[in-house]
PDB file of C-alpha atoms in Angstrom:
ATOM      1  CA  GLY A   1       4.800  -9.932  13.180  1.00 84.00           C
ATOM      2  CA  ILE A   2       2.712  -7.096  13.958  1.00 89.00           C
ATOM      3  CA  GLN A   3      -0.865  -7.262  13.666  1.00 92.00           C
ATOM      4  CA  VAL A   4      -3.195  -4.501  12.141  1.00 95.00           C
ATOM      5  CA  GLU A   5      -7.028  -4.333  12.682  1.00 97.00           C
ATOM      6  CA  GLN A   6      -9.388  -1.870  11.196  1.00 97.00           C
ATOM      7  CA  SER A   7     -12.894  -1.364  12.051  1.00 97.00           C
ATOM      8  CA  PRO A   8     -15.746  -1.329  10.852  1.00 97.00           C
ATOM      9  CA  PRO A   9     -14.992  -3.483   7.898  1.00 96.00           C
ATOM     10  CA  ASP A  10     -17.836  -1.676   6.087  1.00 96.00           C
ATOM     11  CA  LEU A  11     -19.673   1.518   6.455  1.00 97.00           C
ATOM     12  CA  ILE A  12     -22.433   3.292   4.517  1.00 97.00           C
ATOM     13  CA  LEU A  13     -23.233   7.007   4.870  1.00 96.00           C
ATOM     14  CA  GLN A  14     -25.420   9.401   3.568  1.00 97.00           C
ATOM     15  CA  GLU A  15     -23.715  12.461   1.825  1.00 97.00           C
ATOM     16  CA  GLY A  16     -22.973  15.071   4.454  1.00 97.00           C
ATOM     17  CA  ALA A  17     -22.559  12.780   7.448  1.00 97.00           C
ATOM     18  CA  ASN A  18     -19.316  12.333   9.629  1.00 97.00           C
ATOM     19  CA  SER A  19     -17.574   8.980  10.270  1.00 97.00           C
ATOM     20  CA  THR A  20     -14.715   7.786  12.492  1.00 98.00           C
ATOM     21  CA  LEU A  21     -12.405   4.953  11.204  1.00 98.00           C
ATOM     22  CA  ARG A  22     -10.355   3.029  13.736  1.00 98.00           C
ATOM     23  CA  CYS A  23      -6.966   1.200  13.255  1.00 98.00           C
ATOM     24  CA  ASN A  24      -5.416  -0.875  16.066  1.00 98.00           C
ATOM     25  CA  PHE A  25      -1.818  -2.383  15.972  1.00 96.00           C
ATOM     26  CA  SER A  26      -0.163  -4.867  18.089  1.00 94.00           C
ATOM     27  CA  ASP A  27       3.240  -3.375  18.665  1.00 91.00           C
ATOM     28  CA  SER A  28       4.947  -0.101  18.738  1.00 89.00           C
ATOM     29  CA  VAL A  29       5.451   1.567  15.357  1.00 88.00           C
ATOM     30  CA  ASN A  30       7.749   3.797  13.662  1.00 85.00           C
ATOM     31  CA  ASN A  31       5.416   4.612  10.739  1.00 89.00           C
ATOM     32  CA  LEU A  32       1.815   4.748  10.449  1.00 94.00           C
ATOM     33  CA  GLN A  33       0.112   5.896   7.096  1.00 95.00           C
ATOM     34  CA  TRP A  34      -3.445   6.001   6.135  1.00 98.00           C
ATOM     35  CA  PHE A  35      -4.390   5.499   2.319  1.00 97.00           C
ATOM     36  CA  HIS A  36      -7.653   5.927   0.259  1.00 97.00           C
ATOM     37  CA  GLN A  37      -7.966   3.402  -2.516  1.00 96.00           C
ATOM     38  CA  ASN A  38     -10.491   4.927  -4.998  1.00 92.00           C
ATOM     39  CA  PRO A  39     -12.919   2.947  -7.187  1.00 89.00           C
ATOM     40  CA  TRP A  40     -10.525   2.990  -9.862  1.00 90.00           C
ATOM     41  CA  GLY A  41      -7.898   1.073  -7.706  1.00 92.00           C
ATOM     42  CA  GLN A  42      -5.529   3.893  -7.175  1.00 93.00           C
ATOM     43  CA  LEU A  43      -3.954   4.120  -3.769  1.00 95.00           C
ATOM     44  CA  ILE A  44      -3.663   7.763  -2.505  1.00 95.00           C
ATOM     45  CA  ASN A  45      -1.592   8.941   0.436  1.00 95.00           C
ATOM     46  CA  LEU A  46      -3.915  10.551   3.113  1.00 97.00           C
ATOM     47  CA  PHE A  47      -1.714  10.816   6.346  1.00 96.00           C
ATOM     48  CA  TYR A  48       1.793   9.907   7.408  1.00 94.00           C
ATOM     49  CA  ILE A  49       0.902   9.959  11.110  1.00 95.00           C
ATOM     50  CA  PRO A  50       3.060   7.771  13.499  1.00 91.00           C
ATOM     51  CA  SER A  51       2.096   9.961  16.552  1.00 93.00           C
ATOM     52  CA  GLY A  52      -0.188  13.099  17.042  1.00 96.00           C
ATOM     53  CA  THR A  53      -2.947  14.869  15.179  1.00 97.00           C
ATOM     54  CA  LYS A  54      -2.974  16.175  11.557  1.00 97.00           C
ATOM     55  CA  GLN A  55      -5.812  17.785   9.445  1.00 97.00           C
ATOM     56  CA  ASN A  56      -6.131  18.102   5.723  1.00 96.00           C
ATOM     57  CA  GLY A  57      -9.437  19.606   4.783  1.00 96.00           C
ATOM     58  CA  ARG A  58     -12.323  17.671   5.854  1.00 97.00           C
ATOM     59  CA  LEU A  59     -10.215  14.801   6.915  1.00 98.00           C
ATOM     60  CA  SER A  60      -8.174  14.509  10.094  1.00 98.00           C
ATOM     61  CA  ALA A  61      -6.212  11.652  11.975  1.00 98.00           C
ATOM     62  CA  THR A  62      -5.047  10.952  15.398  1.00 98.00           C
ATOM     63  CA  THR A  63      -2.674   8.480  16.453  1.00 97.00           C
ATOM     64  CA  VAL A  64      -2.050   7.529  20.060  1.00 97.00           C
ATOM     65  CA  ALA A  65       0.996   5.526  19.820  1.00 92.00           C
ATOM     66  CA  THR A  66       1.175   4.462  23.685  1.00 94.00           C
ATOM     67  CA  GLU A  67      -2.325   3.021  23.255  1.00 96.00           C
ATOM     68  CA  ARG A  68      -1.666   1.523  19.763  1.00 96.00           C
ATOM     69  CA  TYR A  69      -4.277   2.797  17.744  1.00 97.00           C
ATOM     70  CA  SER A  70      -5.180   5.393  15.240  1.00 98.00           C
ATOM     71  CA  LEU A  71      -8.266   7.241  14.158  1.00 98.00           C
ATOM     72  CA  LEU A  72      -9.306   8.741  10.809  1.00 98.00           C
ATOM     73  CA  TYR A  73     -12.002  11.310  10.876  1.00 98.00           C
ATOM     74  CA  ILE A  74     -13.987  12.166   7.794  1.00 97.00           C
ATOM     75  CA  SER A  75     -16.498  14.961   8.036  1.00 97.00           C
ATOM     76  CA  SER A  76     -19.218  16.300   5.755  1.00 97.00           C
ATOM     77  CA  SER A  77     -18.627  13.215   3.660  1.00 97.00           C
ATOM     78  CA  GLN A  78     -18.991  13.437  -0.221  1.00 97.00           C
ATOM     79  CA  THR A  79     -19.632  10.650  -2.726  1.00 96.00           C
ATOM     80  CA  THR A  80     -15.998  10.894  -3.887  1.00 95.00           C
ATOM     81  CA  ASP A  81     -14.936   9.728  -0.523  1.00 96.00           C
ATOM     82  CA  SER A  82     -16.194   6.311  -1.261  1.00 96.00           C
ATOM     83  CA  GLY A  83     -13.749   3.623  -1.668  1.00 95.00           C
ATOM     84  CA  VAL A  84     -11.532   1.541   0.852  1.00 96.00           C
ATOM     85  CA  TYR A  85      -9.411   3.058   3.640  1.00 97.00           C
ATOM     86  CA  PHE A  86      -6.435   1.325   4.722  1.00 97.00           C
ATOM     87  CA  CYS A  87      -4.149   1.792   7.650  1.00 97.00           C
ATOM     88  CA  ALA A  88      -0.534   0.433   7.315  1.00 95.00           C
ATOM     89  CA  VAL A  89       2.288   0.353   9.860  1.00 93.00           C
ATOM     90  CA  ASN A  90       5.811  -0.332  10.217  1.00 88.00           C
ATOM     91  CA  SER A  91       7.294  -1.780  13.448  1.00 80.00           C
ATOM     92  CA  GLY A  92      10.958  -1.077  12.726  1.00 72.00           C
ATOM     93  CA  GLY A  93      13.886  -2.799  11.182  1.00 64.00           C
ATOM     94  CA  SER A  94      15.802  -1.617   8.304  1.00 56.00           C
ATOM     95  CA  ASN A  95      13.354  -2.425   5.426  1.00 60.00           C
ATOM     96  CA  TYR A  96      10.490  -0.010   6.240  1.00 70.00           C
ATOM     97  CA  LYS A  97       7.999  -2.384   4.876  1.00 81.00           C
ATOM     98  CA  LEU A  98       4.286  -1.543   5.673  1.00 88.00           C
ATOM     99  CA  THR A  99       1.857  -4.182   7.327  1.00 91.00           C
ATOM    100  CA  PHE A 100      -1.459  -3.318   6.028  1.00 93.00           C
ATOM    101  CA  GLY A 101      -4.897  -3.790   7.746  1.00 94.00           C
ATOM    102  CA  LYS A 102      -7.673  -5.360   5.437  1.00 93.00           C
ATOM    103  CA  GLY A 103      -9.302  -2.006   5.279  1.00 95.00           C
ATOM    104  CA  THR A 104     -12.769  -0.193   5.786  1.00 96.00           C
ATOM    105  CA  LEU A 105     -15.027  -0.107   2.825  1.00 96.00           C
ATOM    106  CA  LEU A 106     -16.934   3.320   2.941  1.00 97.00           C
ATOM    107  CA  THR A 107     -19.842   3.861   0.603  1.00 97.00           C
ATOM    108  CA  VAL A 108     -21.266   7.343   0.569  1.00 97.00           C
ATOM    109  CA  ASN A 109     -24.689   7.586  -0.968  1.00 96.00           C
ATOM    110  CA  PRO A 110     -26.093  10.784  -2.434  1.00 95.00           C
TER     111      PRO A 110
ATOM    112  CA  ASP B   1       2.177  12.958  -7.487  1.00 59.00           C
ATOM    113  CA  ALA B   2       5.180  10.775  -6.937  1.00 67.00           C
ATOM    114  CA  GLY B   3       6.616   9.765 -10.246  1.00 93.00           C
ATOM    115  CA  ILE B   4       6.026   6.093 -10.320  1.00 96.00           C
ATOM    116  CA  THR B   5       4.909   4.122 -13.324  1.00 97.00           C
ATOM    117  CA  GLN B   6       4.136   0.510 -13.856  1.00 98.00           C
ATOM    118  CA  SER B   7       3.966  -1.708 -16.918  1.00 97.00           C
ATOM    119  CA  PRO B   8       2.108  -3.343 -18.174  1.00 97.00           C
ATOM    120  CA  ARG B   9      -1.170  -2.099 -16.468  1.00 97.00           C
ATOM    121  CA  HIS B  10      -2.905  -5.330 -17.432  1.00 97.00           C
ATOM    122  CA  LYS B  11      -1.870  -8.687 -18.637  1.00 97.00           C
ATOM    123  CA  VAL B  12      -3.481 -12.054 -19.251  1.00 98.00           C
ATOM    124  CA  THR B  13      -1.235 -14.960 -19.491  1.00 97.00           C
ATOM    125  CA  GLU B  14      -1.381 -18.710 -19.279  1.00 97.00           C
ATOM    126  CA  THR B  15       0.026 -21.010 -16.465  1.00 97.00           C
ATOM    127  CA  GLY B  16       3.439 -21.960 -16.758  1.00 97.00           C
ATOM    128  CA  THR B  17       4.596 -18.951 -18.726  1.00 96.00           C
ATOM    129  CA  PRO B  18       7.199 -16.236 -17.488  1.00 96.00           C
ATOM    130  CA  VAL B  19       5.857 -12.868 -16.645  1.00 97.00           C
ATOM    131  CA  THR B  20       7.891  -9.548 -15.916  1.00 98.00           C
ATOM    132  CA  LEU B  21       6.315  -6.762 -14.401  1.00 98.00           C
ATOM    133  CA  ARG B  22       8.202  -3.240 -14.310  1.00 98.00           C
ATOM    134  CA  CYS B  23       8.204  -0.416 -11.998  1.00 98.00           C
ATOM    135  CA  HIS B  24       9.939   2.803 -12.896  1.00 98.00           C
ATOM    136  CA  GLN B  25      10.633   5.915 -10.683  1.00 97.00           C
ATOM    137  CA  THR B  26      11.746   9.361 -11.396  1.00 96.00           C
ATOM    138  CA  GLU B  27      12.042  10.232  -7.644  1.00 93.00           C
ATOM    139  CA  ASN B  28      15.546   8.808  -7.064  1.00 93.00           C
ATOM    140  CA  HIS B  29      14.234   7.192  -4.040  1.00 92.00           C
ATOM    141  CA  ARG B  30      16.352   4.535  -2.220  1.00 91.00           C
ATOM    142  CA  TYR B  31      13.813   1.863  -1.390  1.00 92.00           C
ATOM    143  CA  MET B  32      11.356   0.170  -3.711  1.00 94.00           C
ATOM    144  CA  TYR B  33       8.818  -2.503  -2.846  1.00 95.00           C
ATOM    145  CA  TRP B  34       6.442  -5.139  -4.755  1.00 97.00           C
ATOM    146  CA  TYR B  35       3.044  -5.777  -2.914  1.00 96.00           C
ATOM    147  CA  ARG B  36       0.267  -7.966  -4.140  1.00 97.00           C
ATOM    148  CA  GLN B  37      -3.427  -7.075  -3.183  1.00 96.00           C
ATOM    149  CA  ASP B  38      -5.969  -9.866  -2.893  1.00 94.00           C
ATOM    150  CA  PRO B  39      -9.460  -9.790  -1.694  1.00 87.00           C
ATOM    151  CA  GLY B  40      -9.862 -10.370   2.091  1.00 79.00           C
ATOM    152  CA  HIS B  41      -5.921 -10.036   2.459  1.00 80.00           C
ATOM    153  CA  GLY B  42      -5.189  -6.239   2.043  1.00 84.00           C
ATOM    154  CA  LEU B  43      -1.914  -5.643   0.499  1.00 92.00           C
ATOM    155  CA  ARG B  44       1.165  -8.089   1.130  1.00 93.00           C
ATOM    156  CA  LEU B  45       4.817  -7.341   0.639  1.00 93.00           C
ATOM    157  CA  ILE B  46       6.377  -9.926  -1.954  1.00 96.00           C
ATOM    158  CA  HIS B  47       9.951  -8.267  -2.175  1.00 95.00           C
ATOM    159  CA  TYR B  48      11.752  -5.097  -1.540  1.00 93.00           C
ATOM    160  CA  SER B  49      14.943  -3.386  -2.546  1.00 93.00           C
ATOM    161  CA  TYR B  50      17.270  -1.110  -0.302  1.00 89.00           C
ATOM    162  CA  GLY B  51      19.472  -0.139  -3.246  1.00 90.00           C
ATOM    163  CA  VAL B  52      20.857  -1.148  -6.524  1.00 93.00           C
ATOM    164  CA  LYS B  53      21.227  -4.792  -6.586  1.00 92.00           C
ATOM    165  CA  ASP B  54      20.336  -5.124  -3.037  1.00 92.00           C
ATOM    166  CA  THR B  55      16.930  -6.861  -2.467  1.00 93.00           C
ATOM    167  CA  ASP B  56      15.187  -9.060   0.123  1.00 91.00           C
ATOM    168  CA  LYS B  57      12.224 -11.319   0.572  1.00 92.00           C
ATOM    169  CA  GLY B  58       8.945 -10.156   1.916  1.00 90.00           C
ATOM    170  CA  GLU B  59       6.277 -12.239   3.451  1.00 88.00           C
ATOM    171  CA  VAL B  60       4.830 -13.743   0.147  1.00 94.00           C
ATOM    172  CA  SER B  61       7.910 -14.184  -1.906  1.00 95.00           C
ATOM    173  CA  ASP B  62       7.338 -17.889  -3.104  1.00 95.00           C
ATOM    174  CA  GLY B  63       7.266 -18.035  -6.881  1.00 96.00           C
ATOM    175  CA  TYR B  64       8.606 -14.504  -7.367  1.00 97.00           C
ATOM    176  CA  SER B  65      11.930 -13.269  -8.152  1.00 97.00           C
ATOM    177  CA  VAL B  66      13.101  -9.468  -8.319  1.00 97.00           C
ATOM    178  CA  SER B  67      16.071  -7.541  -9.766  1.00 97.00           C
ATOM    179  CA  ARG B  68      17.184  -3.918  -9.688  1.00 97.00           C
ATOM    180  CA  SER B  69      20.067  -2.994 -11.923  1.00 95.00           C
ATOM    181  CA  LYS B  70      19.342   0.844 -11.801  1.00 96.00           C
ATOM    182  CA  THR B  71      18.050   3.100  -9.006  1.00 95.00           C
ATOM    183  CA  GLU B  72      14.818   3.898 -11.134  1.00 97.00           C
ATOM    184  CA  ASP B  73      13.891   0.360 -12.042  1.00 98.00           C
ATOM    185  CA  PHE B  74      12.590  -2.531 -10.003  1.00 98.00           C
ATOM    186  CA  LEU B  75      11.535  -5.820 -11.901  1.00 98.00           C
ATOM    187  CA  LEU B  76       9.205  -8.417 -10.551  1.00 98.00           C
ATOM    188  CA  THR B  77       9.479 -11.692 -12.411  1.00 98.00           C
ATOM    189  CA  LEU B  78       7.187 -14.757 -12.039  1.00 97.00           C
ATOM    190  CA  GLU B  79       9.171 -17.591 -13.360  1.00 93.00           C
ATOM    191  CA  SER B  80       6.404 -19.845 -14.224  1.00 96.00           C
ATOM    192  CA  ALA B  81       2.941 -18.166 -13.447  1.00 97.00           C
ATOM    193  CA  THR B  82       0.229 -20.075 -11.470  1.00 97.00           C
ATOM    194  CA  SER B  83      -3.332 -19.178 -11.229  1.00 97.00           C
ATOM    195  CA  SER B  84      -2.585 -18.328  -7.419  1.00 96.00           C
ATOM    196  CA  GLN B  85      -0.581 -15.463  -8.780  1.00 97.00           C
ATOM    197  CA  THR B  86      -3.670 -13.840 -10.190  1.00 97.00           C
ATOM    198  CA  SER B  87      -3.613 -10.550  -8.365  1.00 97.00           C
ATOM    199  CA  VAL B  88      -3.213  -6.838  -8.467  1.00 97.00           C
ATOM    200  CA  TYR B  89       0.318  -5.858  -8.279  1.00 98.00           C
ATOM    201  CA  PHE B  90       1.442  -2.732  -6.805  1.00 98.00           C
ATOM    202  CA  CYS B  91       5.082  -0.993  -6.647  1.00 97.00           C
ATOM    203  CA  ALA B  92       5.989   1.407  -4.010  1.00 95.00           C
ATOM    204  CA  ILE B  93       8.785   3.714  -3.354  1.00 94.00           C
ATOM    205  CA  SER B  94      10.344   5.482  -0.141  1.00 91.00           C
ATOM    206  CA  ASP B  95      13.326   7.347   0.850  1.00 85.00           C
ATOM    207  CA  SER B  96      15.043   7.555   4.260  1.00 72.00           C
ATOM    208  CA  GLY B  97      15.116  11.270   3.804  1.00 60.00           C
ATOM    209  CA  SER B  98      11.370  11.553   4.079  1.00 56.00           C
ATOM    210  CA  PHE B  99      10.549   9.534   6.933  1.00 63.00           C
ATOM    211  CA  ASN B 100      10.144   6.589   4.888  1.00 77.00           C
ATOM    212  CA  GLU B 101       6.545   7.565   3.798  1.00 88.00           C
ATOM    213  CA  GLN B 102       5.558   5.104   1.045  1.00 92.00           C
ATOM    214  CA  PHE B 103       4.031   6.247  -2.081  1.00 94.00           C
ATOM    215  CA  PHE B 104       2.388   3.663  -4.644  1.00 96.00           C
ATOM    216  CA  GLY B 105       2.177   3.238  -8.532  1.00 97.00           C
ATOM    217  CA  PRO B 106      -1.151   2.694 -10.286  1.00 96.00           C
ATOM    218  CA  GLY B 107      -0.973  -1.090 -10.084  1.00 97.00           C
ATOM    219  CA  THR B 108      -0.727  -4.025 -12.757  1.00 98.00           C
ATOM    220  CA  ARG B 109      -3.689  -6.331 -12.853  1.00 97.00           C
ATOM    221  CA  LEU B 110      -2.506  -9.958 -13.811  1.00 98.00           C
ATOM    222  CA  THR B 111      -4.737 -12.736 -14.526  1.00 97.00           C
ATOM    223  CA  VAL B 112      -3.150 -16.396 -15.075  1.00 97.00           C
ATOM    224  CA  LEU B 113      -5.493 -18.632 -16.929  1.00 96.00           C
TER     225      LEU B 113
END
């Protein structure tokens, strides 16, 4: 099956700093989503982005499908950005199931 | 927020007992999924459903069964719980009309002693 690798596994920032999270995948994808899991365990949808670039406030994402990677940018980080960021992909088929990476644990210190 | 609820939210049970987790959605989405989340593994698919009474296995389906008798409800059953099934269980929904973007419920934390 498709492999999803995220980097870095851990990241510690000071409030106000910028960061880039990376997701590499081993095959072509029909769907790619970025999620934020907050410290309470809730999974929050950030982007549905199988290709192209999207922006939502301080967050933006770019997927280069031909090169099999996606980037999540966080600008002017805040303590509320802390948590785990997951990339998940679907590589086709009729079930649309997502294969998740192991996540990037982001800690933003005040 | 997508209308997805899970019950119970927390459960502690003993090895060998049956356990049923419920996922309920108010979005009328066709697809429903059960994932489990464990440290070091991310989320892994247990079972999924593509319609009422239509279900199939995911990558970690051993020891689990599912049922979907109504569009809005998807049940996950552990017939005889084991300690290796201690995990956080997430339900998700998606619909072919929205590019199958998946939305997740709040999760159920299950501890098997």
